Amino acid sequence: MVMVALMALILSGCGSIISRAVPGQGHGNQYYPGVQWDIRDGPWRVLTILDLPLSLVVDTMLLPVDAHHGPYE
């Protein structure tokens, strides 16, 4: 149980940070790029589903930044 909680803590916000900070990872999504990054197809899809609720919260808080920034390429 402690390992699951630790993994969830480590993964928290990861999709939101990666989609905004790493070039090409936002895939042109302007709004909720972290959520879009989490639901993509890939070998780690099961683990990124754990990150989805936290990315949703972070992406919601960053909506004003996303509206000003534009699509993440």
Coordinates of C-alpha atoms in Angstrom, one line a residue:
M1 CA 0.0 0.0 0.0
V2 CA 2.9 2.3 0.8
M3 CA 4.5 1.6 -2.6
V4 CA 1.3 2.4 -4.4
A5 CA 0.9 5.7 -2.6
L6 CA 4.6 6.5 -3.3
M7 CA 4.2 5.7 -7.0
A8 CA 1.1 7.9 -7.2
L9 CA 2.9 10.7 -5.5
I10 CA 5.9 10.5 -7.8
L11 CA 3.7 10.4 -10.9
S12 CA 1.5 13.3 -9.8
G13 CA 1.3 16.1 -12.3
C14 CA 3.8 14.3 -14.6
G15 CA 1.6 14.5 -17.7
S16 CA 1.0 18.1 -17.1
I17 CA 4.6 19.0 -16.7
I18 CA 5.9 16.8 -19.6
S19 CA 3.3 18.1 -22.0
R20 CA 4.2 21.7 -21.3
A21 CA 8.0 21.5 -20.8
V22 CA 9.2 18.9 -23.3
P23 CA 9.0 20.1 -26.9
G24 CA 6.7 18.0 -29.1
Q25 CA 5.0 16.3 -26.2
G26 CA 1.9 18.6 -26.1
H27 CA 0.8 17.4 -29.5
G28 CA -0.7 20.7 -30.4
N29 CA -3.3 20.6 -27.5
Q30 CA -4.0 24.0 -26.1
Y31 CA -6.3 23.0 -23.3
Y32 CA -5.7 20.1 -20.9
P33 CA -2.5 18.9 -22.6
G34 CA -1.5 16.9 -19.6
V35 CA -4.8 14.9 -19.7
Q36 CA -4.4 14.4 -23.4
W37 CA -0.8 13.2 -22.8
D38 CA -2.1 10.7 -20.1
I39 CA -4.7 9.1 -22.3
R40 CA -2.5 8.5 -25.3
D41 CA -1.7 5.0 -26.4
G42 CA 1.5 3.6 -25.2
P43 CA 3.1 0.8 -23.1
W44 CA 2.8 2.9 -19.9
R45 CA -0.9 3.7 -20.4
V46 CA -2.0 1.7 -17.3
L47 CA 0.4 3.8 -15.1
T48 CA -0.5 7.1 -16.6
I49 CA -4.2 6.5 -15.9
L50 CA -3.2 6.8 -12.2
D51 CA -1.8 10.2 -13.0
L52 CA -5.0 11.3 -14.8
P53 CA -6.9 12.8 -11.8
L54 CA -3.9 14.8 -10.7
S55 CA -3.2 16.0 -14.2
L56 CA -6.8 17.1 -14.5
V57 CA -6.4 19.2 -11.3
V58 CA -3.1 20.8 -12.5
D59 CA -4.4 21.4 -16.0
T60 CA -7.5 23.1 -14.6
M61 CA -5.4 25.4 -12.4
L62 CA -3.3 26.3 -15.5
L63 CA -6.2 27.1 -17.8
P64 CA -5.4 30.9 -17.7
V65 CA -1.8 30.1 -18.7
D66 CA -2.9 27.8 -21.5
A67 CA -5.4 30.4 -22.8
H68 CA -2.5 32.9 -23.0
H69 CA 0.1 30.5 -24.3
G70 CA -1.6 28.8 -27.2
P71 CA -1.1 25.2 -28.5
Y72 CA 1.9 23.3 -27.1
E73 CA 4.1 22.1 -29.9

